[in-house]
Short mmCIF file of C-alpha atoms and ligand atoms in Angstrom, two decimals:
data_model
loop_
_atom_site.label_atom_id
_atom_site.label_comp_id
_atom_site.label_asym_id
_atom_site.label_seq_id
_atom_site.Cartn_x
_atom_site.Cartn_y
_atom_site.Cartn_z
CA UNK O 1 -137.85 76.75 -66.43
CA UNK O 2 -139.86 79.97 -67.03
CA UNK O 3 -140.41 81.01 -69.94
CA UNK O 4 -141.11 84.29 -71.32
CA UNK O 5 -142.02 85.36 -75.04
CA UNK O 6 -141.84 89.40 -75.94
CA UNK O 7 -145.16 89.89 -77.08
CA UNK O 8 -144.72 91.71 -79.97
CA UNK O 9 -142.48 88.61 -81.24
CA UNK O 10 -144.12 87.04 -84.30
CA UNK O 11 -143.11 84.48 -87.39
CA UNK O 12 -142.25 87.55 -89.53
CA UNK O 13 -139.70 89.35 -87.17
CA UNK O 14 -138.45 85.37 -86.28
CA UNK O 15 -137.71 84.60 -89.43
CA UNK O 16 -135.93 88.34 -89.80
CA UNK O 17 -134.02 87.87 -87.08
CA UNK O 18 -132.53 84.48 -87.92
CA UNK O 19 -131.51 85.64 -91.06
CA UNK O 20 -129.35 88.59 -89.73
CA UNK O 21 -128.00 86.21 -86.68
CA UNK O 22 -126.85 83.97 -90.09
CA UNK O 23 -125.41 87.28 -91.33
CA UNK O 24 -123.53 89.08 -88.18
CA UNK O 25 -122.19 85.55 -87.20
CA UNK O 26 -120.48 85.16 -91.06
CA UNK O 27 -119.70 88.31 -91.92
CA UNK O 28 -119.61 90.49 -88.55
CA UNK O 29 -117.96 88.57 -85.97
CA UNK O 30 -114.70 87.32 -88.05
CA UNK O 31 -113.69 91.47 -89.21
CA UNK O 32 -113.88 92.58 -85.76
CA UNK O 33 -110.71 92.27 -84.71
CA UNK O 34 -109.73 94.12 -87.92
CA UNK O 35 -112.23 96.85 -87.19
CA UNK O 36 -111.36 96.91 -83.45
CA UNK O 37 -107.90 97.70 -84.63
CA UNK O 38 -108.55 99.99 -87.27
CA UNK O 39 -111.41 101.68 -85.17
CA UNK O 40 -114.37 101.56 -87.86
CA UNK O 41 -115.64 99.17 -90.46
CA UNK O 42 -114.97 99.53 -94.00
CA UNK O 43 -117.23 101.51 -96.44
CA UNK O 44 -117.62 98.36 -97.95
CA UNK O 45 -119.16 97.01 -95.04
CA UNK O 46 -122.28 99.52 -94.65
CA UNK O 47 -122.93 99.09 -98.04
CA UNK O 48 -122.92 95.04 -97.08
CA UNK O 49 -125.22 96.07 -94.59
CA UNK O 50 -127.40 97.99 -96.38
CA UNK O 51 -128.42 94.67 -98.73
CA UNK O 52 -128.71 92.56 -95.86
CA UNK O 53 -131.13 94.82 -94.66
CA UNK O 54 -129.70 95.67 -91.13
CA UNK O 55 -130.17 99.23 -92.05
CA UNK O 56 -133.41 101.08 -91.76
CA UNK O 57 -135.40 98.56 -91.10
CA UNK O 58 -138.20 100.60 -89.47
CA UNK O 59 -138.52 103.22 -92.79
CA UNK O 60 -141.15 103.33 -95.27
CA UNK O 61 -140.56 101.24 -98.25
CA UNK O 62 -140.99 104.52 -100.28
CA UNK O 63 -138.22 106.02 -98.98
CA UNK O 64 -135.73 102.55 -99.33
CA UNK O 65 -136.36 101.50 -96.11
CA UNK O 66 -137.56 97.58 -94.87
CA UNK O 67 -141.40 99.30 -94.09
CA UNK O 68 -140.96 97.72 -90.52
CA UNK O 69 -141.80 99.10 -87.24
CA UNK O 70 -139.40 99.93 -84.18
CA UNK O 71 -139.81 96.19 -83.20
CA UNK O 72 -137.53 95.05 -86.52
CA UNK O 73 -134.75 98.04 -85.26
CA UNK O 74 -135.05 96.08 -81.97
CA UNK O 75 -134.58 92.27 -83.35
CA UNK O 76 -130.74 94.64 -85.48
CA UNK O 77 -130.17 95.87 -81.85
CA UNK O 78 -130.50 92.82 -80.27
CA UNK O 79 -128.75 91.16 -82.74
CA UNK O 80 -125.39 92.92 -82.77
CA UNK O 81 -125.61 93.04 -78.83
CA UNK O 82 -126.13 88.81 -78.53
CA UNK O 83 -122.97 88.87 -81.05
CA UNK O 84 -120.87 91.48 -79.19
CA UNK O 85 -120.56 93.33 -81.77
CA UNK O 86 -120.92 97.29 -82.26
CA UNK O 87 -122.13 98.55 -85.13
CA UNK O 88 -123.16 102.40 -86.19
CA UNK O 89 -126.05 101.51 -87.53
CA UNK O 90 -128.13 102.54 -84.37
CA UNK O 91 -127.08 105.69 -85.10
CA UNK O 92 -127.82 105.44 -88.88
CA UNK O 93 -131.41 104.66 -87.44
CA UNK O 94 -131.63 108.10 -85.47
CA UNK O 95 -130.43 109.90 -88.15
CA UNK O 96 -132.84 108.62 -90.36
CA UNK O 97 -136.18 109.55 -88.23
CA UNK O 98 -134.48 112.87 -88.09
CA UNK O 99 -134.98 113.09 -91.74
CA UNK O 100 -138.11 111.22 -91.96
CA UNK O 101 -139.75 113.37 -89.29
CA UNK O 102 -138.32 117.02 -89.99
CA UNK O 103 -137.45 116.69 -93.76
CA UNK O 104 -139.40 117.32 -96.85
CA UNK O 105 -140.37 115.10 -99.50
CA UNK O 106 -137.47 116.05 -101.58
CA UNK O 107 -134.98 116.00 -98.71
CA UNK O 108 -136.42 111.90 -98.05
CA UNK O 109 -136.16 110.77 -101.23
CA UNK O 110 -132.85 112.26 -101.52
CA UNK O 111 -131.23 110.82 -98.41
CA UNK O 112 -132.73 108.18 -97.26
CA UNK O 113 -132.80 105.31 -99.85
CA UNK O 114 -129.05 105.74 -99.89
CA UNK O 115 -129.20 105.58 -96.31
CA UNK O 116 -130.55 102.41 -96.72
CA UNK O 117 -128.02 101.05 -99.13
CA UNK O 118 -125.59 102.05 -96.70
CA UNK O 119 -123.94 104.11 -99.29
CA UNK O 120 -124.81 107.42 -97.33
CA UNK O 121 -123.81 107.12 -93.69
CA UNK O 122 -125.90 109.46 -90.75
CA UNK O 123 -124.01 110.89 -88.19
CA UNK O 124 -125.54 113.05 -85.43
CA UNK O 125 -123.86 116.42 -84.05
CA UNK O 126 -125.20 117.55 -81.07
CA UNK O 127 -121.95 117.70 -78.19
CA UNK O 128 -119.29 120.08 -78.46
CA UNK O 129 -115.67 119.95 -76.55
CA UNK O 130 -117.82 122.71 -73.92
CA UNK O 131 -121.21 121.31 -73.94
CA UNK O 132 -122.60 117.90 -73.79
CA UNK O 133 -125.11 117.80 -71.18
CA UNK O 134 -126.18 121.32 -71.73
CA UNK O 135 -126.88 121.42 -75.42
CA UNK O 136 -128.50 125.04 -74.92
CA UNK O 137 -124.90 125.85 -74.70
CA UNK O 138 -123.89 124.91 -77.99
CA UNK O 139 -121.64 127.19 -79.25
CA UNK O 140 -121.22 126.05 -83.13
CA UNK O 141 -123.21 128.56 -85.52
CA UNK O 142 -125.03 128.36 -88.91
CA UNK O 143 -124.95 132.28 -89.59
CA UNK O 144 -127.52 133.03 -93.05
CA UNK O 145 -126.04 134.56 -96.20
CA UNK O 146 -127.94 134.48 -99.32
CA UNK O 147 -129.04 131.07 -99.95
CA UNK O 148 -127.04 129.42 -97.38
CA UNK O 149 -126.05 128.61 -94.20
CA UNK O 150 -122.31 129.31 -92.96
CA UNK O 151 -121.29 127.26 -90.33
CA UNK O 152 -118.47 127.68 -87.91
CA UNK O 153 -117.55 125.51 -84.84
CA UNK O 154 -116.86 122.10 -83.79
CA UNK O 155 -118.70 118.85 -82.71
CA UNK O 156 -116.91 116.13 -80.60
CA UNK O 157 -117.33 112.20 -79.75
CA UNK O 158 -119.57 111.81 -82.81
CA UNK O 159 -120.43 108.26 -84.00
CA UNK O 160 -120.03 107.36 -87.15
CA UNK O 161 -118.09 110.36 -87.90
CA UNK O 162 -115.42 109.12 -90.21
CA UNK O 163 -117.54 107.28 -92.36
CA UNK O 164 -120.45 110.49 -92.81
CA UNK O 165 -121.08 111.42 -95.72
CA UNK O 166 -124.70 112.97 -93.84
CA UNK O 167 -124.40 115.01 -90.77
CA UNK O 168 -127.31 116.60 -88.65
CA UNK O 169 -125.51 119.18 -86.82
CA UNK O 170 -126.98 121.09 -83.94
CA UNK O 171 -126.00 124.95 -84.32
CA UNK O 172 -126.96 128.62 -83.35
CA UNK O 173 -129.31 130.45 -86.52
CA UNK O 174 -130.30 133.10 -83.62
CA UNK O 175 -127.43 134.10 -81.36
CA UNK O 176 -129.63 136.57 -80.11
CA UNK O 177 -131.86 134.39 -78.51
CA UNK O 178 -130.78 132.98 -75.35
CA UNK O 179 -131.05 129.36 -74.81
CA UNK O 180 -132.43 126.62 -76.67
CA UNK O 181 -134.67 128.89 -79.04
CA UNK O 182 -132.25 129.76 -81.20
CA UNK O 183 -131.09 126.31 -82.26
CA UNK O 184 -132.06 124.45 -85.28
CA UNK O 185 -130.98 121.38 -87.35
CA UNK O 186 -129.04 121.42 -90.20
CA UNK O 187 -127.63 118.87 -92.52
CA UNK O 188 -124.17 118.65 -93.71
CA UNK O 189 -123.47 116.59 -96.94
CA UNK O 190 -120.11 116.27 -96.34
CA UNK O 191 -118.77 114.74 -99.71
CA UNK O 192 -115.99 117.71 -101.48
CA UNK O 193 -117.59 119.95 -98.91
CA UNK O 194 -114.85 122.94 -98.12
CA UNK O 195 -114.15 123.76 -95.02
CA UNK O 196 -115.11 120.94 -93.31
CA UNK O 197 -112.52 118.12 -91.55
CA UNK O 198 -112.81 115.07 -90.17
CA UNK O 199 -110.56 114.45 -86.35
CA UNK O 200 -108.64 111.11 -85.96
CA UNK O 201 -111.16 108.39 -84.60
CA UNK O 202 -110.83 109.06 -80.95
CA UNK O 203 -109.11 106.09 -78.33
CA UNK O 204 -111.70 104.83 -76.21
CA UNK O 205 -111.37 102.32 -73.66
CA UNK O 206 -114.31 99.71 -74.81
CA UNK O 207 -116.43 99.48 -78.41
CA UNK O 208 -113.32 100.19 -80.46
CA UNK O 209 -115.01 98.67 -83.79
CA UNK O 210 -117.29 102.16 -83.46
CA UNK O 211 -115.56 105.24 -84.92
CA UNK O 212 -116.18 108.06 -82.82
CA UNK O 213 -114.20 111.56 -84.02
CA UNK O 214 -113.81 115.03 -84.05
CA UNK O 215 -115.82 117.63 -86.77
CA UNK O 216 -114.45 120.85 -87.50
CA UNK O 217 -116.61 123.49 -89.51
CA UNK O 218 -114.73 125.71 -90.46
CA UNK O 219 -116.72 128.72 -92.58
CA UNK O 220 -118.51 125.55 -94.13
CA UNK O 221 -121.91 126.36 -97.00
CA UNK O 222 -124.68 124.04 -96.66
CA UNK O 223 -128.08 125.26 -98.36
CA UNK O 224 -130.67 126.88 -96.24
CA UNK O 225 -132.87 124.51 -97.76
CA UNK O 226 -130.55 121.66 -95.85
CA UNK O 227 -132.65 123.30 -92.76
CA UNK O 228 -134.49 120.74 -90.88
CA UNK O 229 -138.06 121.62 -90.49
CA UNK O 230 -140.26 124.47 -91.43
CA UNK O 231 -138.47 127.05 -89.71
CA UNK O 232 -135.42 127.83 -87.75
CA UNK O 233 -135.93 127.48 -83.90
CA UNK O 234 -136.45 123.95 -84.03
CA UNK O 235 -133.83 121.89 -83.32
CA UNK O 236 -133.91 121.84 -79.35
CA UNK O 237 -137.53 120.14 -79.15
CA UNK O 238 -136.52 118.20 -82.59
CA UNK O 239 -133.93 116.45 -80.27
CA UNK O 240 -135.81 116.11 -76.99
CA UNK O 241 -138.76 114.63 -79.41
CA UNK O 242 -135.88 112.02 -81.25
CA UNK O 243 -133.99 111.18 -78.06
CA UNK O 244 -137.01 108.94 -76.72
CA UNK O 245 -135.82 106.65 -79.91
CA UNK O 246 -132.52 106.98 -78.92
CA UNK O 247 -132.98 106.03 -75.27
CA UNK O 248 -135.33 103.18 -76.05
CA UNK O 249 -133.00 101.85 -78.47
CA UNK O 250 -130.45 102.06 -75.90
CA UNK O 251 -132.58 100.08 -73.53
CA UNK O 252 -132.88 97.66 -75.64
CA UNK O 253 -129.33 96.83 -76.41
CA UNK O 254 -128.82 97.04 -72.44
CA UNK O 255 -131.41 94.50 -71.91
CA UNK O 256 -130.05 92.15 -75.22
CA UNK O 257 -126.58 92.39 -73.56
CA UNK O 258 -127.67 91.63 -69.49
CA UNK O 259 -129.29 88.49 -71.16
CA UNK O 260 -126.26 87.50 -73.47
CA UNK O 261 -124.20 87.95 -70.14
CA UNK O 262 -126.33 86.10 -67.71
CA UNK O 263 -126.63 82.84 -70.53
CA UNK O 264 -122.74 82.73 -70.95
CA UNK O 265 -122.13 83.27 -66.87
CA UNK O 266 -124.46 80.28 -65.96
CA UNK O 267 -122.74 78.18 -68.31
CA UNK O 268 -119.75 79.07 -66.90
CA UNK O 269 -120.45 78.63 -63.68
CA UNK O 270 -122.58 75.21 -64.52
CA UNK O 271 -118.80 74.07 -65.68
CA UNK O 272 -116.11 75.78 -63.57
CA UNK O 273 -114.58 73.79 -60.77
CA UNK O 274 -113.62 75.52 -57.38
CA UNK O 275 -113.16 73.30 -54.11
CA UNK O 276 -114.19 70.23 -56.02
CA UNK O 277 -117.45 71.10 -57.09
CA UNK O 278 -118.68 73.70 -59.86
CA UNK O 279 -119.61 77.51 -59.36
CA UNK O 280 -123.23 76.88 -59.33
CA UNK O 281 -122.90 74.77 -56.24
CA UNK O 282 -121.84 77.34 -54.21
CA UNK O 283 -124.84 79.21 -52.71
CA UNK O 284 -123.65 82.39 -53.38
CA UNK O 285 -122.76 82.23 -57.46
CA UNK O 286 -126.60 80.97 -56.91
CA UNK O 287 -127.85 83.85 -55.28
CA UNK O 288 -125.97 86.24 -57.60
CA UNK O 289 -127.44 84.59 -60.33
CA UNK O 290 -130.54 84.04 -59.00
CA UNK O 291 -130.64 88.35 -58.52
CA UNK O 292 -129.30 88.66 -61.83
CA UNK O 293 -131.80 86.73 -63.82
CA UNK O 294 -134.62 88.58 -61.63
CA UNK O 295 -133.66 91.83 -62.79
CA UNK O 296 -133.11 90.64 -66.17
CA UNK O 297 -136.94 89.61 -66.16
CA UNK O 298 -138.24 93.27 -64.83
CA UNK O 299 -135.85 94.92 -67.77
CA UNK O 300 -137.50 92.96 -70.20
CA UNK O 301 -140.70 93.67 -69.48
CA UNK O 302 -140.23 96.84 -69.04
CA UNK O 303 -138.44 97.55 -72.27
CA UNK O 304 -141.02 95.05 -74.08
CA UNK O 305 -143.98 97.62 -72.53
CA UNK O 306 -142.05 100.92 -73.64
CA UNK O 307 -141.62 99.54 -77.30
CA UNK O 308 -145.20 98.78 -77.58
CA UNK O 309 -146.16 101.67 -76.24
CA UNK O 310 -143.49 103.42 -78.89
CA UNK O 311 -145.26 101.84 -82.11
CA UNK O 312 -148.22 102.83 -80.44
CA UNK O 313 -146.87 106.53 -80.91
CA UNK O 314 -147.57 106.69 -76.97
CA UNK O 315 -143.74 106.73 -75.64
CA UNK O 316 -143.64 109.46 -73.44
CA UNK O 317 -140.25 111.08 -73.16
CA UNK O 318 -140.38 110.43 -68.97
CA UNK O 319 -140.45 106.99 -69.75
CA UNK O 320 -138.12 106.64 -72.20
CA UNK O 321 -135.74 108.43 -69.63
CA UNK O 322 -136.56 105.83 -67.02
CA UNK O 323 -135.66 102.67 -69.33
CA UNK O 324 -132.32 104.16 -70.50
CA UNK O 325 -131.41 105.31 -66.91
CA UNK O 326 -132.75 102.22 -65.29
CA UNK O 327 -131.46 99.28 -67.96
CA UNK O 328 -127.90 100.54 -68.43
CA UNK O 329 -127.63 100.85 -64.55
CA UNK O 330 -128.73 97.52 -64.45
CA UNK O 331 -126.58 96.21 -67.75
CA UNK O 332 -123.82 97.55 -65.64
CA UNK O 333 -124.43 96.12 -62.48
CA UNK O 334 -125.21 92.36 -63.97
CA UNK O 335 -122.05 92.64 -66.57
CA UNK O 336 -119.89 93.41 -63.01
CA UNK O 337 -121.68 90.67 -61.28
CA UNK O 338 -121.13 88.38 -64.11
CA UNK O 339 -117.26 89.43 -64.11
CA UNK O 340 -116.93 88.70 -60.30
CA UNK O 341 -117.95 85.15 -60.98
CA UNK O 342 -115.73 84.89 -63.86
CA UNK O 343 -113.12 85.48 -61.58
CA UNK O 344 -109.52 86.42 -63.28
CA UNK O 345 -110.51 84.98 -66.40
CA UNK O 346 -113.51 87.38 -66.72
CA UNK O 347 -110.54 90.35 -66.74
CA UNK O 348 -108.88 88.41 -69.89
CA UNK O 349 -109.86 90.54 -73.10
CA UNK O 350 -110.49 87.08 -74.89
CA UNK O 351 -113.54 85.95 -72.62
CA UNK O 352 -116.23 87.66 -74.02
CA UNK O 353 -117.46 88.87 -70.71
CA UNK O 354 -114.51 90.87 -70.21
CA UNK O 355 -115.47 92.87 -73.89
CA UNK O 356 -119.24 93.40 -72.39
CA UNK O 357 -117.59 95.05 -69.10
CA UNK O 358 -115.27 97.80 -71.01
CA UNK O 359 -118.56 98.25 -73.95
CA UNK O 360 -121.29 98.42 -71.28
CA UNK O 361 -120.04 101.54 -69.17
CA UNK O 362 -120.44 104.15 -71.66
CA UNK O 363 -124.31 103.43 -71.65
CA UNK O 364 -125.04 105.37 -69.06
CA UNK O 365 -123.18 108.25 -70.39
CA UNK O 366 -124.67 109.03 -73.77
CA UNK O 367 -127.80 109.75 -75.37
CA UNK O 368 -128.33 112.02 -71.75
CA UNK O 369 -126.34 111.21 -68.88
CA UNK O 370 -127.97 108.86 -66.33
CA UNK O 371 -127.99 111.80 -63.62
CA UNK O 372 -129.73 114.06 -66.31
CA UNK O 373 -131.85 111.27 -66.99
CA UNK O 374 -132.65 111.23 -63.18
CA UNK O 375 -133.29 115.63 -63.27
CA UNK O 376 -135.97 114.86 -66.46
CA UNK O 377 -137.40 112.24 -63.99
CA UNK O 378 -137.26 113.93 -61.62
CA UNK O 379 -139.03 117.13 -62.34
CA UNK O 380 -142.04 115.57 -64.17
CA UNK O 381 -142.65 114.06 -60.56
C1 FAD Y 1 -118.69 106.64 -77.19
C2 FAD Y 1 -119.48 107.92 -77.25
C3 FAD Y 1 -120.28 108.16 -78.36
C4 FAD Y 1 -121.01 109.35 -78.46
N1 FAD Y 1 -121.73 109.62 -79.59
C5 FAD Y 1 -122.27 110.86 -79.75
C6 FAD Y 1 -122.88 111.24 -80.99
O1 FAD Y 1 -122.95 110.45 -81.93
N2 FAD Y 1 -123.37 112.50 -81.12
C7 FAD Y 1 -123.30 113.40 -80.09
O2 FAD Y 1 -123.76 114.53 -80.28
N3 FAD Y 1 -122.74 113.08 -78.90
C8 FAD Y 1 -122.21 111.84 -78.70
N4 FAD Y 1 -121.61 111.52 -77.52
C9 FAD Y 1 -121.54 112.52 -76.46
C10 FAD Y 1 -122.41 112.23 -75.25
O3 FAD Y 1 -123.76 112.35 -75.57
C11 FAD Y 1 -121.94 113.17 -74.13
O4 FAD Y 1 -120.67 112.72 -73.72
C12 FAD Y 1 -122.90 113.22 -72.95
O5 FAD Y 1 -124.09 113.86 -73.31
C13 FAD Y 1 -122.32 113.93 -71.73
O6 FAD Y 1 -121.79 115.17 -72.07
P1 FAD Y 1 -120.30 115.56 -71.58
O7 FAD Y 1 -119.40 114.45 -72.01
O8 FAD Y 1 -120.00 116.90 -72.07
O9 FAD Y 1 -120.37 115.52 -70.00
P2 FAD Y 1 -120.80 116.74 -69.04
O10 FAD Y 1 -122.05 117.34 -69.54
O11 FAD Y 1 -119.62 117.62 -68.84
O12 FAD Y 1 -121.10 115.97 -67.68
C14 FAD Y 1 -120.09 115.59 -66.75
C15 FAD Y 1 -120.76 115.01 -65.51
O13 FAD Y 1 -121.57 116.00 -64.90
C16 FAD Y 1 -122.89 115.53 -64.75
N5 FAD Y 1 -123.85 116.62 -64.92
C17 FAD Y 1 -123.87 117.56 -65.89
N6 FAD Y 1 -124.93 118.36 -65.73
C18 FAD Y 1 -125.59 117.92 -64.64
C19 FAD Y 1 -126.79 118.33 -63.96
N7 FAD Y 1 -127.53 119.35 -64.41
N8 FAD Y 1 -127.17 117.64 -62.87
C20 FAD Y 1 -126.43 116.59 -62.43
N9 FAD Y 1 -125.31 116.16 -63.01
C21 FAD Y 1 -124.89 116.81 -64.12
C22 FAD Y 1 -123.07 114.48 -65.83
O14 FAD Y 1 -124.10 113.57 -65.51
C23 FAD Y 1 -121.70 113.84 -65.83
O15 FAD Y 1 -121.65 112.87 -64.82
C24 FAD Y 1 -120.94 110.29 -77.39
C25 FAD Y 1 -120.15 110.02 -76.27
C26 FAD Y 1 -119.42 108.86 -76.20
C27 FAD Y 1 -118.56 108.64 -74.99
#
């Protein structure tokens, strides 16, 4: 058997990683049904997060966080996506390097240690019921008066939404300007905050345990000194610059899941019966597999060679693009394959296969489209 070590695997992040596999496997897996129904986890559940420390892990200790690097937010992502489960905490992550990156002192040490705790959830509001891909379209306005910021608009499909009590919204300080100049960053503490409103968690057709909702902002005062950054103008490169995170973290839950598929469809197949002999008999579950487990190896390495390069602070954003675009294609195409050789049972909601095929497909929509993805690509060529 081949066998392949990430190289930036060491004791440390081993003996990390067991302990939250310990943790998602006793106190995860047996509420998901609960959350699945109820579409979100309990409060009481970031918070449980937050002292297991599955949140921030990649944050200065100063600032509450587990002083790691992007490789411990990789061993969380990993994690969840070996135990099927979906957890906001990605997003808590993105949030958080928002903050970290664009936020004074005073704005760090105010957010993020409860961030940590998971007493203070991150959301992040960038689409808008008229503008997802084209974010210079954003419509949703943060208009200055006196000491503040008025916003007015709405934000839709945002993760974590229900739970926020922190949201980085995306709006127009300039409309004057055309384009992406005139956007900036601004965050929301939404606790007793008038004005503001909360949607219904929104029906989706896989990762139901992930509350994804509506924001209205309706003539809502947040402090100009809630601005992100030194001045306004900001926000469009602020996001381009914090999407690479996004996109390799992405990439590395695609990769996490293509392996957890591939290791449940060869036992499967090692144990099915068809014809009087097992799946893996026949050439063709071989083959399948056999194309499978090849492209599982070239994801790997490839998303083992953009997080290095990440902690390296050498990510490019081109990259980035290409490992998000390329690894949830692929998650998708292996999770189908894998399906296939499930055959009826892999359509049975109870087979955890089935669960990876309705989660998986909405990777290659967010965090950039995979045909945007393909344009940024593209034109750096
Ligand atoms: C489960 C879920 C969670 C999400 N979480 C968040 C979140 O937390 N925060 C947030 O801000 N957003 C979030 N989103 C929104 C997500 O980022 C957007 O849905 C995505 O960016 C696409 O935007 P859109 O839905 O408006 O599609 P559109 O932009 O309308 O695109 C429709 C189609 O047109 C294609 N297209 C558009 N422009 C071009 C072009 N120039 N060239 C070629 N093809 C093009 C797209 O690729 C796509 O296939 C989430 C979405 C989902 C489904």
């Amino acid at each position: 058997m081949p066998t392949y070590e990430s190289p930036w695997m060491n004791e440390e992040l081993r003996m990390y990683r067991k302990a939250l596999r310990e943790f998602i496997q006793e106190e995860f897996v047996p509420r998901l049904a609960k959350w699945r129904e109820q579409h979100r986890p309990d409060a009481s559940d970031w918070k449980q997060a937050g002292q297991t420390g599955l949140l921030l892990p990649d944050v200065p200790e100063e600032y509450g966080g587990g002083g790691g690097t992007f490789a411990h937010q990789a061993v969380v992502t990993e994690e969840l996506a070996q135990a099927g489960v979906n957890f906001g905490c990605g997003v808590q992550g993105i949030v958080s390097h928002y903050i970290l990156n664009y936020g004074s002192e005073e704005q760090k040490k105010k957010w993020l240690p409860a961030m940590a705790q998971g007493e203070l959830v991150g959301a992040i509001a960038m689409t808008e019921p008229s503008a997802g891909s084209d974010l210079q379209a954003i419509q949703t306005a943060a208009r200055r008066d006196g000491n503040d910021y008025v916003l007015s608009g709405s934000k839709t499909f945002i993760t974590n939404g229900w739970h926020a009590g922190l949201v980085c919204v995306a709006a127009k300080t300039n409309p004057k300007v055309a384009g992406f100049r005139g956007i900036s960053m601004i965050v929301a503490e939404t606790k007793d905050l008038k004005g503001y409103r909360v949607g219904n968690s929104l029906e989706k057709v896989g990762m139901h345990e992930i509350d994804t909702c509506e924001l209205f902002f309706d003539d809502v005062r947040v402090p100009a000194a809630n601005l992100l950054g030194k001045a306004e103008g900001a926000g469009f490169s602020q996001m381009m610059e914090q999407l690479r995170y996004e996109r390799l973290m992405i990439s590395v839950g695609a990769i996490a899941t293509i392996e957890r598929a591939l290791a449940i469809t060869i036992a499967y197949a090692k144990e099915r019966k068809a014809f009087g002999q097992t799946l893996m008999e026949f050439q063709n579950a071989r083959f399948k597999l056999a194309q499978c487990k090849t492209e599982a190896q070239i994801g790997r390495v490839f998303v083992d060679n953009c997080l290095q390069q990440f902690i390296a602070g050498k990510l490019d954003p081109v990259t980035a693009a290409m490992a998000k675009y390329w690894l949830t294609e692929c998650q998708c195409r292996v999770v189908d394959e894998c399906v296939q050789l499930h055959g009826g049972y892999g359509y049975m909601s109870e087979y955890p296969i089935a669960q990876m095929w309705v989660d998986s497909r909405v990777q290659r929509i967010y965090a950039g489209t995979n045909e945007i993805l393909e344009e940024l690509i593209g034109w750096s060529l």
